[in-house]
PDB file of C-alpha atoms and ligand atoms in Angstrom:
ATOM      1  CA  MET A   1     -22.456  74.855 -82.214  1.00  0.00           C
ATOM      2  CA  LYS A   2     -20.588  71.625 -82.989  1.00  0.00           C
ATOM      3  CA  ASN A   3     -22.324  68.306 -83.587  1.00  0.00           C
ATOM      4  CA  LEU A   4     -22.241  65.852 -80.686  1.00  0.00           C
ATOM      5  CA  HIS A   5     -22.676  62.094 -80.598  1.00  0.00           C
ATOM      6  CA  VAL A   6     -24.089  60.647 -77.384  1.00  0.00           C
ATOM      7  CA  VAL A   7     -23.678  56.868 -77.537  1.00  0.00           C
ATOM      8  CA  ALA A   8     -25.419  54.659 -74.952  1.00  0.00           C
ATOM      9  CA  ASN A   9     -23.606  51.331 -74.529  1.00  0.00           C
ATOM     10  CA  TRP A  10     -25.857  49.068 -72.488  1.00  0.00           C
ATOM     11  CA  LYS A  11     -23.372  46.159 -72.510  1.00  0.00           C
ATOM     12  CA  ALA A  12     -24.961  42.898 -71.243  1.00  0.00           C
ATOM     13  CA  ASN A  13     -27.735  44.775 -69.431  1.00  0.00           C
ATOM     14  CA  LYS A  14     -31.500  44.913 -70.092  1.00  0.00           C
ATOM     15  CA  THR A  15     -33.898  42.372 -71.496  1.00  0.00           C
ATOM     16  CA  ALA A  16     -35.838  43.341 -74.624  1.00  0.00           C
ATOM     17  CA  HIS A  17     -38.773  44.160 -72.354  1.00  0.00           C
ATOM     18  CA  GLN A  18     -36.650  46.486 -70.198  1.00  0.00           C
ATOM     19  CA  ALA A  19     -35.236  48.141 -73.312  1.00  0.00           C
ATOM     20  CA  ILE A  20     -38.738  49.066 -74.490  1.00  0.00           C
ATOM     21  CA  TYR A  21     -39.598  50.346 -71.010  1.00  0.00           C
ATOM     22  CA  TRP A  22     -36.531  52.647 -71.190  1.00  0.00           C
ATOM     23  CA  LEU A  23     -37.545  53.933 -74.635  1.00  0.00           C
ATOM     24  CA  ASP A  24     -41.109  54.495 -73.495  1.00  0.00           C
ATOM     25  CA  ALA A  25     -39.858  56.492 -70.530  1.00  0.00           C
ATOM     26  CA  ILE A  26     -37.672  58.842 -72.578  1.00  0.00           C
ATOM     27  CA  SER A  27     -39.690  59.049 -75.805  1.00  0.00           C
ATOM     28  CA  ASN A  28     -42.008  61.893 -74.784  1.00  0.00           C
ATOM     29  CA  GLN A  29     -39.156  64.058 -73.604  1.00  0.00           C
ATOM     30  CA  ILE A  30     -36.920  63.618 -76.613  1.00  0.00           C
ATOM     31  CA  SER A  31     -39.809  64.069 -79.067  1.00  0.00           C
ATOM     32  CA  GLN A  32     -40.854  67.433 -77.618  1.00  0.00           C
ATOM     33  CA  PRO A  33     -40.607  70.508 -79.829  1.00  0.00           C
ATOM     34  CA  LYS A  34     -36.920  71.283 -80.173  1.00  0.00           C
ATOM     35  CA  ALA A  35     -36.787  74.370 -77.921  1.00  0.00           C
ATOM     36  CA  ASP A  36     -37.730  72.457 -74.744  1.00  0.00           C
ATOM     37  CA  SER A  37     -36.229  69.144 -75.722  1.00  0.00           C
ATOM     38  CA  PRO A  38     -33.046  67.812 -74.096  1.00  0.00           C
ATOM     39  CA  LEU A  39     -32.217  66.703 -77.637  1.00  0.00           C
ATOM     40  CA  ALA A  40     -31.208  69.836 -79.540  1.00  0.00           C
ATOM     41  CA  ASP A  41     -30.476  69.679 -83.273  1.00  0.00           C
ATOM     42  CA  ASN A  42     -26.745  69.303 -82.756  1.00  0.00           C
ATOM     43  CA  LYS A  43     -27.018  66.098 -80.679  1.00  0.00           C
ATOM     44  CA  LYS A  44     -27.225  62.646 -82.181  1.00  0.00           C
ATOM     45  CA  VAL A  45     -28.284  59.844 -79.835  1.00  0.00           C
ATOM     46  CA  ILE A  46     -27.094  56.342 -80.684  1.00  0.00           C
ATOM     47  CA  VAL A  47     -28.425  53.507 -78.529  1.00  0.00           C
ATOM     48  CA  CYS A  48     -26.502  50.217 -78.531  1.00  0.00           C
ATOM     49  CA  PRO A  49     -28.706  47.516 -76.935  1.00  0.00           C
ATOM     50  CA  PRO A  50     -27.669  43.891 -76.470  1.00  0.00           C
ATOM     51  CA  PHE A  51     -28.252  41.838 -79.652  1.00  0.00           C
ATOM     52  CA  LEU A  52     -31.477  40.200 -78.435  1.00  0.00           C
ATOM     53  CA  ALA A  53     -33.124  43.590 -77.928  1.00  0.00           C
ATOM     54  CA  VAL A  54     -31.921  45.228 -81.145  1.00  0.00           C
ATOM     55  CA  SER A  55     -34.837  44.334 -83.434  1.00  0.00           C
ATOM     56  CA  LYS A  56     -37.472  45.351 -80.870  1.00  0.00           C
ATOM     57  CA  VAL A  57     -35.680  48.639 -80.143  1.00  0.00           C
ATOM     58  CA  ALA A  58     -35.320  49.374 -83.872  1.00  0.00           C
ATOM     59  CA  GLU A  59     -39.005  48.634 -84.522  1.00  0.00           C
ATOM     60  CA  TYR A  60     -40.080  50.837 -81.618  1.00  0.00           C
ATOM     61  CA  VAL A  61     -37.853  53.711 -82.764  1.00  0.00           C
ATOM     62  CA  ARG A  62     -39.199  53.447 -86.322  1.00  0.00           C
ATOM     63  CA  SER A  63     -42.847  53.197 -85.277  1.00  0.00           C
ATOM     64  CA  LYS A  64     -42.627  56.327 -83.105  1.00  0.00           C
ATOM     65  CA  SER A  65     -40.196  58.154 -85.430  1.00  0.00           C
ATOM     66  CA  LEU A  66     -37.894  58.778 -82.474  1.00  0.00           C
ATOM     67  CA  PRO A  67     -34.714  60.782 -83.095  1.00  0.00           C
ATOM     68  CA  ILE A  68     -32.540  57.834 -82.093  1.00  0.00           C
ATOM     69  CA  GLU A  69     -30.084  55.801 -84.138  1.00  0.00           C
ATOM     70  CA  ILE A  70     -29.310  52.183 -83.404  1.00  0.00           C
ATOM     71  CA  GLY A  71     -25.930  50.583 -82.917  1.00  0.00           C
ATOM     72  CA  VAL A  72     -24.714  47.160 -81.847  1.00  0.00           C
ATOM     73  CA  GLN A  73     -21.915  46.339 -79.435  1.00  0.00           C
ATOM     74  CA  ASP A  74     -20.034  43.846 -81.588  1.00  0.00           C
ATOM     75  CA  VAL A  75     -20.120  42.060 -84.917  1.00  0.00           C
ATOM     76  CA  SER A  76     -18.786  38.770 -86.198  1.00  0.00           C
ATOM     77  CA  ARG A  77     -15.430  38.596 -87.926  1.00  0.00           C
ATOM     78  CA  PHE A  78     -17.123  36.261 -90.404  1.00  0.00           C
ATOM     79  CA  ASP A  79     -19.493  37.133 -93.189  1.00  0.00           C
ATOM     80  CA  GLU A  80     -22.776  35.218 -93.312  1.00  0.00           C
ATOM     81  CA  GLY A  81     -22.431  31.446 -93.500  1.00  0.00           C
ATOM     82  CA  PRO A  82     -21.839  28.358 -91.370  1.00  0.00           C
ATOM     83  CA  PHE A  83     -20.670  30.148 -88.199  1.00  0.00           C
ATOM     84  CA  THR A  84     -22.880  28.884 -85.390  1.00  0.00           C
ATOM     85  CA  GLY A  85     -23.692  31.506 -82.800  1.00  0.00           C
ATOM     86  CA  GLU A  86     -22.320  34.459 -84.747  1.00  0.00           C
ATOM     87  CA  VAL A  87     -24.127  37.641 -85.846  1.00  0.00           C
ATOM     88  CA  SER A  88     -22.847  38.934 -89.175  1.00  0.00           C
ATOM     89  CA  ALA A  89     -22.620  42.537 -90.341  1.00  0.00           C
ATOM     90  CA  SER A  90     -25.186  41.864 -93.086  1.00  0.00           C
ATOM     91  CA  GLN A  91     -27.683  40.713 -90.401  1.00  0.00           C
ATOM     92  CA  VAL A  92     -26.913  43.721 -88.215  1.00  0.00           C
ATOM     93  CA  LYS A  93     -27.496  46.074 -91.125  1.00  0.00           C
ATOM     94  CA  GLU A  94     -31.202  45.198 -91.187  1.00  0.00           C
ATOM     95  CA  PHE A  95     -31.670  47.040 -87.871  1.00  0.00           C
ATOM     96  CA  ALA A  96     -28.606  49.137 -87.041  1.00  0.00           C
ATOM     97  CA  THR A  97     -26.340  51.789 -88.505  1.00  0.00           C
ATOM     98  CA  TYR A  98     -23.445  51.763 -86.041  1.00  0.00           C
ATOM     99  CA  VAL A  99     -21.247  49.083 -84.490  1.00  0.00           C
ATOM    100  CA  ILE A 100     -18.868  49.389 -81.544  1.00  0.00           C
ATOM    101  CA  ILE A 101     -15.600  47.631 -82.402  1.00  0.00           C
ATOM    102  CA  GLY A 102     -12.529  47.235 -80.201  1.00  0.00           C
ATOM    103  CA  HIS A 103     -14.081  47.958 -76.810  1.00  0.00           C
ATOM    104  CA  SER A 104     -11.494  47.156 -74.130  1.00  0.00           C
ATOM    105  CA  GLU A 105     -13.904  44.655 -72.533  1.00  0.00           C
ATOM    106  CA  ARG A 106     -13.762  42.648 -75.753  1.00  0.00           C
ATOM    107  CA  ARG A 107     -10.017  43.063 -76.125  1.00  0.00           C
ATOM    108  CA  GLU A 108      -9.483  41.831 -72.551  1.00  0.00           C
ATOM    109  CA  ASN A 109     -12.195  39.197 -72.091  1.00  0.00           C
ATOM    110  CA  PHE A 110     -12.336  37.794 -75.614  1.00  0.00           C
ATOM    111  CA  GLY A 111      -8.719  38.209 -76.750  1.00  0.00           C
ATOM    112  CA  GLU A 112      -9.581  40.519 -79.646  1.00  0.00           C
ATOM    113  CA  ASP A 113      -6.376  41.784 -81.257  1.00  0.00           C
ATOM    114  CA  ASP A 114      -5.516  44.323 -83.953  1.00  0.00           C
ATOM    115  CA  ALA A 115      -5.748  41.829 -86.823  1.00  0.00           C
ATOM    116  CA  LEU A 116      -9.184  40.588 -85.766  1.00  0.00           C
ATOM    117  CA  LEU A 117     -10.462  44.124 -85.173  1.00  0.00           C
ATOM    118  CA  LYS A 118      -9.267  45.135 -88.618  1.00  0.00           C
ATOM    119  CA  THR A 119     -11.269  42.244 -90.124  1.00  0.00           C
ATOM    120  CA  LYS A 120     -14.374  43.341 -88.209  1.00  0.00           C
ATOM    121  CA  VAL A 121     -13.970  46.933 -89.387  1.00  0.00           C
ATOM    122  CA  THR A 122     -13.586  45.783 -92.993  1.00  0.00           C
ATOM    123  CA  LEU A 123     -16.768  43.671 -92.820  1.00  0.00           C
ATOM    124  CA  ALA A 124     -18.708  46.439 -91.076  1.00  0.00           C
ATOM    125  CA  LEU A 125     -17.726  48.991 -93.734  1.00  0.00           C
ATOM    126  CA  LYS A 126     -18.444  46.535 -96.569  1.00  0.00           C
ATOM    127  CA  ASN A 127     -21.984  46.208 -95.196  1.00  0.00           C
ATOM    128  CA  GLY A 128     -22.526  49.939 -94.795  1.00  0.00           C
ATOM    129  CA  LEU A 129     -22.185  50.040 -91.005  1.00  0.00           C
ATOM    130  CA  MET A 130     -20.325  52.889 -89.291  1.00  0.00           C
ATOM    131  CA  PRO A 131     -17.727  51.546 -86.828  1.00  0.00           C
ATOM    132  CA  ILE A 132     -17.336  53.313 -83.485  1.00  0.00           C
ATOM    133  CA  PHE A 133     -13.760  52.204 -82.968  1.00  0.00           C
ATOM    134  CA  CYS A 134     -12.542  52.206 -79.358  1.00  0.00           C
ATOM    135  CA  VAL A 135      -8.952  53.033 -78.498  1.00  0.00           C
ATOM    136  CA  GLN A 136      -7.238  53.115 -75.139  1.00  0.00           C
ATOM    137  CA  ASP A 137      -4.682  55.813 -75.946  1.00  0.00           C
ATOM    138  CA  SER A 138      -3.357  57.829 -78.867  1.00  0.00           C
ATOM    139  CA  THR A 139      -1.025  55.021 -79.957  1.00  0.00           C
ATOM    140  CA  THR A 140      -3.688  52.282 -80.345  1.00  0.00           C
ATOM    141  CA  PHE A 141      -3.854  50.893 -83.912  1.00  0.00           C
ATOM    142  CA  ILE A 142      -6.790  52.282 -85.906  1.00  0.00           C
ATOM    143  CA  PRO A 143      -7.796  50.318 -89.031  1.00  0.00           C
ATOM    144  CA  GLU A 144      -8.202  52.043 -92.380  1.00  0.00           C
ATOM    145  CA  GLY A 145     -11.658  53.438 -93.092  1.00  0.00           C
ATOM    146  CA  VAL A 146     -12.490  54.318 -89.471  1.00  0.00           C
ATOM    147  CA  ARG A 147     -13.970  57.809 -89.147  1.00  0.00           C
ATOM    148  CA  LEU A 148     -15.470  57.699 -85.655  1.00  0.00           C
ATOM    149  CA  VAL A 149     -13.202  56.842 -82.719  1.00  0.00           C
ATOM    150  CA  ALA A 150     -13.967  56.570 -79.006  1.00  0.00           C
ATOM    151  CA  TYR A 151     -11.074  57.247 -76.644  1.00  0.00           C
ATOM    152  CA  GLU A 152     -11.718  55.111 -73.561  1.00  0.00           C
ATOM    153  CA  PRO A 153      -8.813  54.797 -71.106  1.00  0.00           C
ATOM    154  CA  ILE A 154      -9.121  51.429 -69.336  1.00  0.00           C
ATOM    155  CA  GLY A 155      -8.864  52.809 -65.788  1.00  0.00           C
ATOM    156  CA  ALA A 156     -11.803  55.137 -66.436  1.00  0.00           C
ATOM    157  CA  ILE A 157     -14.347  52.523 -67.528  1.00  0.00           C
ATOM    158  CA  GLY A 158     -16.936  51.755 -64.882  1.00  0.00           C
ATOM    159  CA  THR A 159     -14.693  53.066 -62.089  1.00  0.00           C
ATOM    160  CA  GLY A 160     -16.163  56.498 -61.397  1.00  0.00           C
ATOM    161  CA  LYS A 161     -12.694  57.879 -62.171  1.00  0.00           C
ATOM    162  CA  PRO A 162     -12.850  59.623 -65.556  1.00  0.00           C
ATOM    163  CA  ASP A 163      -9.804  60.928 -67.379  1.00  0.00           C
ATOM    164  CA  THR A 164      -9.339  64.680 -67.159  1.00  0.00           C
ATOM    165  CA  PRO A 165     -10.987  66.689 -69.941  1.00  0.00           C
ATOM    166  CA  GLU A 166      -7.586  68.297 -70.663  1.00  0.00           C
ATOM    167  CA  ASN A 167      -5.821  64.976 -71.187  1.00  0.00           C
ATOM    168  CA  SER A 168      -8.737  63.617 -73.252  1.00  0.00           C
ATOM    169  CA  GLU A 169      -8.562  66.714 -75.425  1.00  0.00           C
ATOM    170  CA  GLU A 170      -4.821  66.128 -76.002  1.00  0.00           C
ATOM    171  CA  VAL A 171      -5.466  62.501 -76.956  1.00  0.00           C
ATOM    172  CA  ALA A 172      -8.357  63.433 -79.285  1.00  0.00           C
ATOM    173  CA  LYS A 173      -6.250  66.106 -80.939  1.00  0.00           C
ATOM    174  CA  SER A 174      -3.310  63.747 -81.385  1.00  0.00           C
ATOM    175  CA  ILE A 175      -5.552  61.011 -82.905  1.00  0.00           C
ATOM    176  CA  LYS A 176      -7.022  63.472 -85.382  1.00  0.00           C
ATOM    177  CA  SER A 177      -3.658  64.830 -86.419  1.00  0.00           C
ATOM    178  CA  SER A 178      -2.101  61.379 -86.924  1.00  0.00           C
ATOM    179  CA  HIS A 179      -5.222  59.903 -88.626  1.00  0.00           C
ATOM    180  CA  PRO A 180      -6.643  62.439 -91.098  1.00  0.00           C
ATOM    181  CA  GLU A 181      -9.504  60.016 -91.939  1.00  0.00           C
ATOM    182  CA  VAL A 182     -10.799  60.229 -88.357  1.00  0.00           C
ATOM    183  CA  THR A 183     -13.289  63.079 -88.263  1.00  0.00           C
ATOM    184  CA  GLN A 184     -14.830  62.553 -84.813  1.00  0.00           C
ATOM    185  CA  VAL A 185     -13.386  61.468 -81.486  1.00  0.00           C
ATOM    186  CA  LEU A 186     -15.647  60.680 -78.540  1.00  0.00           C
ATOM    187  CA  TYR A 187     -14.605  60.345 -74.910  1.00  0.00           C
ATOM    188  CA  GLY A 188     -15.772  57.362 -72.840  1.00  0.00           C
ATOM    189  CA  GLY A 189     -15.213  56.292 -69.226  1.00  0.00           C
ATOM    190  CA  SER A 190     -17.321  57.250 -66.184  1.00  0.00           C
ATOM    191  CA  VAL A 191     -19.216  59.985 -68.040  1.00  0.00           C
ATOM    192  CA  LYS A 192     -22.220  61.292 -66.114  1.00  0.00           C
ATOM    193  CA  ALA A 193     -24.415  64.396 -66.051  1.00  0.00           C
ATOM    194  CA  GLU A 194     -22.021  66.187 -63.692  1.00  0.00           C
ATOM    195  CA  ASN A 195     -18.974  65.883 -65.947  1.00  0.00           C
ATOM    196  CA  ILE A 196     -20.283  65.495 -69.518  1.00  0.00           C
ATOM    197  CA  ALA A 197     -20.020  69.181 -70.431  1.00  0.00           C
ATOM    198  CA  SER A 198     -16.400  69.379 -69.287  1.00  0.00           C
ATOM    199  CA  PHE A 199     -15.598  66.846 -72.040  1.00  0.00           C
ATOM    200  CA  THR A 200     -17.965  67.956 -74.796  1.00  0.00           C
ATOM    201  CA  GLN A 201     -16.846  71.573 -74.549  1.00  0.00           C
ATOM    202  CA  MET A 202     -13.307  70.569 -75.499  1.00  0.00           C
ATOM    203  CA  PRO A 203     -12.643  71.569 -79.123  1.00  0.00           C
ATOM    204  CA  HIS A 204     -11.503  68.136 -80.397  1.00  0.00           C
ATOM    205  CA  ILE A 205     -14.046  66.006 -78.477  1.00  0.00           C
ATOM    206  CA  ASP A 206     -17.188  65.333 -80.499  1.00  0.00           C
ATOM    207  CA  GLY A 207     -19.312  63.489 -77.986  1.00  0.00           C
ATOM    208  CA  VAL A 208     -19.317  60.678 -75.470  1.00  0.00           C
ATOM    209  CA  LEU A 209     -19.680  56.921 -75.148  1.00  0.00           C
ATOM    210  CA  VAL A 210     -21.615  56.199 -71.961  1.00  0.00           C
ATOM    211  CA  GLY A 211     -22.057  52.890 -70.158  1.00  0.00           C
ATOM    212  CA  GLY A 212     -23.419  52.956 -66.604  1.00  0.00           C
ATOM    213  CA  ALA A 213     -25.061  56.392 -66.756  1.00  0.00           C
ATOM    214  CA  SER A 214     -27.074  55.415 -69.847  1.00  0.00           C
ATOM    215  CA  LEU A 215     -28.956  52.592 -68.116  1.00  0.00           C
ATOM    216  CA  GLU A 216     -31.428  54.578 -66.016  1.00  0.00           C
ATOM    217  CA  GLU A 217     -33.819  56.740 -68.045  1.00  0.00           C
ATOM    218  CA  GLU A 218     -33.529  59.725 -65.713  1.00  0.00           C
ATOM    219  CA  SER A 219     -29.769  59.718 -65.611  1.00  0.00           C
ATOM    220  CA  PHE A 220     -29.621  59.447 -69.407  1.00  0.00           C
ATOM    221  CA  LEU A 221     -32.012  62.398 -69.826  1.00  0.00           C
ATOM    222  CA  SER A 222     -29.895  64.407 -67.358  1.00  0.00           C
ATOM    223  CA  LEU A 223     -26.832  63.644 -69.448  1.00  0.00           C
ATOM    224  CA  LEU A 224     -28.534  64.863 -72.596  1.00  0.00           C
ATOM    225  CA  LYS A 225     -29.670  68.053 -70.899  1.00  0.00           C
ATOM    226  CA  ALA A 226     -26.205  68.738 -69.502  1.00  0.00           C
ATOM    227  CA  CYS A 227     -24.231  68.668 -72.761  1.00  0.00           C
TER     228      CYS A 227
HETATM  229  P1  PGA B 301     -18.908  53.615 -68.210  1.00  0.00           P
HETATM  230  O1  PGA B 301     -18.565  52.721 -69.495  1.00  0.00           O
HETATM  231  O2  PGA B 301     -19.611  54.869 -68.702  1.00  0.00           O
HETATM  232  O3  PGA B 301     -19.781  52.762 -67.360  1.00  0.00           O
HETATM  233  O4  PGA B 301     -17.600  53.957 -67.572  1.00  0.00           O
HETATM  234  C1  PGA B 301     -18.153  53.304 -70.689  1.00  0.00           C
HETATM  235  C2  PGA B 301     -17.899  52.233 -71.718  1.00  0.00           C
HETATM  236  O5  PGA B 301     -17.380  51.171 -71.378  1.00  0.00           O
HETATM  237  O6  PGA B 301     -18.253  52.385 -72.898  1.00  0.00           O
END
């Protein structure tokens, strides 16, 4: 059985209080003995809360020894220093292991380009964070050092219109063959319990990046059970 990453990207949703409520609601189920748990040994869950909830989520996960890893949704292009309002990779590292870089919402709404994304990847790697680097197709630039890529076609994000598993498989395969450093490719865009398995059963797809369907506890548990 191949290893799967299930990444929950909460975007600008949930207060810290709501984040803990979500964890509380799923913690019993994902901590059950492995045989009945929706979280089998081959699945890694990575939760990416908004920055203000990250420390509380990380503390909760540690205190209950939950099988959840923490990621953030962005990181500064600057190292620590006089950069008002920024969150640096060295600060993120205290609580998180993963960082989403290059999400199309950041490319579109915040003008993030290849050069800036490359700087963010470099700083993340320097600080021991694992970038989850988002691409929109198989020709998107991927900075050196990236091992984990998420293929997220723009028209599939938040629209209820996912790409086909067959096309996603072709894109994942093409990314892996043109970037030998990339060991895992996830699919993202309108993933839900009803379609997750059609993606994760594809040979070159190693998991999913989920937005909307990760917000409600029940729908997230259904996703985990279905893949
Ligand atoms: P969605 O978002 O699952 O709501 O389509 C995915 C993403 O943007 O990461």
